[in-house]
PDB file of C-alpha atoms in Angstrom:
ATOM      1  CA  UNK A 773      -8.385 -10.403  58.157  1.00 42.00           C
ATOM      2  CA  UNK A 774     -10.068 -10.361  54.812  1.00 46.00           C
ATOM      3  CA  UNK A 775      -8.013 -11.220  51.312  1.00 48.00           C
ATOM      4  CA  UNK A 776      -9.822  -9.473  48.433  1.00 50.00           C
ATOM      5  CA  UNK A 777      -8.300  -8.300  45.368  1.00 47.00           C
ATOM      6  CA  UNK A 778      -5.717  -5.841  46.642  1.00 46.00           C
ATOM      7  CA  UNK A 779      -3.847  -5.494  50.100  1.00 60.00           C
ATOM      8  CA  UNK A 780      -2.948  -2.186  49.141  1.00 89.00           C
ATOM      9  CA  UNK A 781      -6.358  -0.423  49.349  1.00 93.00           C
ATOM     10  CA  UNK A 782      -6.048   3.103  50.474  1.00 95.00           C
ATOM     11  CA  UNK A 783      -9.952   3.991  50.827  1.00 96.00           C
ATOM     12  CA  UNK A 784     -12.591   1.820  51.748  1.00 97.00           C
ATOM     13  CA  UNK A 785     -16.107   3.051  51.164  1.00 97.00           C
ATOM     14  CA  UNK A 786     -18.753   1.647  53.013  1.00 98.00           C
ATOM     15  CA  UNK A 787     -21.928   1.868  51.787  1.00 98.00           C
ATOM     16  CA  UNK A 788     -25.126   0.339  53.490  1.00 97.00           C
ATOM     17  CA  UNK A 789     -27.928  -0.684  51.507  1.00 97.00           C
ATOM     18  CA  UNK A 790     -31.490  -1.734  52.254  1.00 97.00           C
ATOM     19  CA  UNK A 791     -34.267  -2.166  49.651  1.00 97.00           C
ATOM     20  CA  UNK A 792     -32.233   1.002  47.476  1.00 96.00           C
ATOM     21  CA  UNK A 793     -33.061  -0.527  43.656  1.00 95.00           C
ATOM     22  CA  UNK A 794     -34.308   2.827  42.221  1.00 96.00           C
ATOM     23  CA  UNK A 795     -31.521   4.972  43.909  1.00 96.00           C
ATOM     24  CA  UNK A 796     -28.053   2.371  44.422  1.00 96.00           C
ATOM     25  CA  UNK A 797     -27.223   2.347  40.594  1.00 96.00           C
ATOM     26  CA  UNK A 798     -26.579   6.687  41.195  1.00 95.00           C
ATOM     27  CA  UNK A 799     -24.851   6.506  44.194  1.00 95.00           C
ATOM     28  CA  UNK A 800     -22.227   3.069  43.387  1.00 94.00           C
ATOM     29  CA  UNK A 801     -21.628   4.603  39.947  1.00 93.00           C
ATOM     30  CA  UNK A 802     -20.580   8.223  41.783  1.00 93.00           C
ATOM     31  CA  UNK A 803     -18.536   6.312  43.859  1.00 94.00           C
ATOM     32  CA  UNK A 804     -16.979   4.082  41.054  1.00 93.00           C
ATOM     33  CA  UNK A 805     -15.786   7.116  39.165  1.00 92.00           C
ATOM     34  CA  UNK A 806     -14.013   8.814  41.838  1.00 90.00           C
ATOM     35  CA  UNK A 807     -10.304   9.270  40.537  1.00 89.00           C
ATOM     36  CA  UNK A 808      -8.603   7.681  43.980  1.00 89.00           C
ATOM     37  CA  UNK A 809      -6.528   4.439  43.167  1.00 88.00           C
ATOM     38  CA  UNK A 810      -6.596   1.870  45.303  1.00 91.00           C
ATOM     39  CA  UNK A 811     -10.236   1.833  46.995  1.00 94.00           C
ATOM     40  CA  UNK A 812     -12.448  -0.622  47.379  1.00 96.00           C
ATOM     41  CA  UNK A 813     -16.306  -0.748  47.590  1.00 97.00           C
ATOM     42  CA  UNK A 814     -18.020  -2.487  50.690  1.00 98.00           C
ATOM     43  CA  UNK A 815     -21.577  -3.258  50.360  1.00 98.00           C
ATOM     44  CA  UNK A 816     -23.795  -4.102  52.915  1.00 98.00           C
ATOM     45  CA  UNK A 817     -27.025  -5.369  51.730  1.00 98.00           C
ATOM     46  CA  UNK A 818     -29.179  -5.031  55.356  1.00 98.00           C
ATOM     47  CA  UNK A 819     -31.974  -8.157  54.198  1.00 97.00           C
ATOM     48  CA  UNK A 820     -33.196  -6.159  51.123  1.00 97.00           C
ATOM     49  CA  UNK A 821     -36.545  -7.000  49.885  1.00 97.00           C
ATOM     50  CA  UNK A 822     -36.368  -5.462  46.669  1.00 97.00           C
ATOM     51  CA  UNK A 823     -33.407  -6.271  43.647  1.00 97.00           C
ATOM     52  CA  UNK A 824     -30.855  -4.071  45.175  1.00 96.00           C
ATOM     53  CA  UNK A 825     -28.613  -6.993  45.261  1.00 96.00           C
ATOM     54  CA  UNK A 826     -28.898  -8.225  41.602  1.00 96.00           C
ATOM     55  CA  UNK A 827     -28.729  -4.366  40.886  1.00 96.00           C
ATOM     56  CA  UNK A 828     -25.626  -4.082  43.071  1.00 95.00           C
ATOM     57  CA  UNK A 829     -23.900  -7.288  41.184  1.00 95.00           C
ATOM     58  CA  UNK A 830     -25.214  -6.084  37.877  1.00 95.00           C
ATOM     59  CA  UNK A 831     -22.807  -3.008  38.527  1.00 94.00           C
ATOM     60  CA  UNK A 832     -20.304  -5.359  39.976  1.00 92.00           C
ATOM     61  CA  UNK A 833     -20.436  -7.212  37.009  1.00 92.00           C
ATOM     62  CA  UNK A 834     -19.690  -4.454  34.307  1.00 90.00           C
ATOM     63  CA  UNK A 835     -16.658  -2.727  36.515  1.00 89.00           C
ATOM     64  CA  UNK A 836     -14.712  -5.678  36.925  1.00 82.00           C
ATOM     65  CA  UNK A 837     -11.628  -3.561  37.283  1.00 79.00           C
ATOM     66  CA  UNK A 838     -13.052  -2.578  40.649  1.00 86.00           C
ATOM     67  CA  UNK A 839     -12.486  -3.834  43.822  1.00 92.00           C
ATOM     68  CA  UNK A 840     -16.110  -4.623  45.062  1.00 94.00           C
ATOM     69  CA  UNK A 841     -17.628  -6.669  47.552  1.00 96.00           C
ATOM     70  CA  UNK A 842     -21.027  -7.615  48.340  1.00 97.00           C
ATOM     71  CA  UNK A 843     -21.985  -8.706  51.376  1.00 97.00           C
ATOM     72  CA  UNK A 844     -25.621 -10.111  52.597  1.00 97.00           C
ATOM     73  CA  UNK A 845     -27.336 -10.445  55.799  1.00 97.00           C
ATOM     74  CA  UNK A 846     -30.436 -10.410  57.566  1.00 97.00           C
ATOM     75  CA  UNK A 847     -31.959  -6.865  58.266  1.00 97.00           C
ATOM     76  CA  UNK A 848     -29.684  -5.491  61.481  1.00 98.00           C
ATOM     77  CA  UNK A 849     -30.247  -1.776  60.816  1.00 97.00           C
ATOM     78  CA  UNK A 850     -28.325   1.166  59.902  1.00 97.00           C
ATOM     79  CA  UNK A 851     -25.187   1.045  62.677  1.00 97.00           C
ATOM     80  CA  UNK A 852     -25.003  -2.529  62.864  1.00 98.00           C
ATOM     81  CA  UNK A 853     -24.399  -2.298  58.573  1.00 98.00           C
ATOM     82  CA  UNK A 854     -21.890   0.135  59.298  1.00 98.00           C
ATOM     83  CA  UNK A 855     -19.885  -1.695  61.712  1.00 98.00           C
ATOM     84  CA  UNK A 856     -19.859  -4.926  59.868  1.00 98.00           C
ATOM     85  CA  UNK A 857     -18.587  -2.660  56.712  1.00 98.00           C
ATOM     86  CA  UNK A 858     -15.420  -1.209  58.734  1.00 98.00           C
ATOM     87  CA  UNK A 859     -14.642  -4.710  59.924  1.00 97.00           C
ATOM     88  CA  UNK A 860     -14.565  -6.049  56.508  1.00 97.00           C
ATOM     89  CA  UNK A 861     -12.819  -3.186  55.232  1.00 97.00           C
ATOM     90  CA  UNK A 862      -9.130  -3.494  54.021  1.00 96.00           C
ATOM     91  CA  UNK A 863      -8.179   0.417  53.652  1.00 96.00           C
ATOM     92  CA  UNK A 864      -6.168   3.021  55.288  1.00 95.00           C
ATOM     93  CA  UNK A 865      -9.147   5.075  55.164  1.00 97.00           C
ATOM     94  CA  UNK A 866     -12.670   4.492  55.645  1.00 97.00           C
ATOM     95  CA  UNK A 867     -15.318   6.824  53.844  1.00 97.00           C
ATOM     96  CA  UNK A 868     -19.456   6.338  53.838  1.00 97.00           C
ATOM     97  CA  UNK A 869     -21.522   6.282  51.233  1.00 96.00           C
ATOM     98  CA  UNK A 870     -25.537   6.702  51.359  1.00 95.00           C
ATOM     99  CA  UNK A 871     -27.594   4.223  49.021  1.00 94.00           C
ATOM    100  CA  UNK A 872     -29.127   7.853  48.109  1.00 89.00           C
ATOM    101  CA  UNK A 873     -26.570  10.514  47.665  1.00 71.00           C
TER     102      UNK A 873
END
């Protein structure tokens, strides 16, 4: 099982992302200032050939009071992301997020 920042994490969102620079900064930030404690942020960059990923870190980077993780790998599609998000996920809860809600 995976040790990240808190074992208490009620909500984990999982939120898949492939080549979503123009549109990920919206929908991590609307996730970022929900008003649940305790959740974490799983993302799932599917082999992105844009800068979602230094977008994605750039975000990281300025909420350092939040518990996110990035995690990269070769494109595998949309359920495959998905799956891979709920195993690394340490909540009670799972929730989705879309790269473009």
């Amino acid at each position: 099982m995976n040790e990240h920042l808190n074992n208490h994490i009620e909500i984990s969102v999982v939120l898949p992302i492939y080549n979503g620079e123009t549109t990920l900064p919206d929908a991590l930030i609307s996730v970022l200032e929900q008003s649940v404690p305790n959740t974490e942020v799983i993302l799932i960059d599917d082999g992105s050939h844009d800068s979602s990923v230094m977008v994605a870190e750039a975000i990281s980077k300025d909420n350092i009071s939040q518990n996110i993780v990035i995690h990269r790998q070769e494109n595998k599609g949309l359920a495959a992301s998905l799956n891979i998000g709920i195993n690394i996920a340490m909540g009670k809860y799972i929730a989705r997020q879309d790269q473009d809600a």
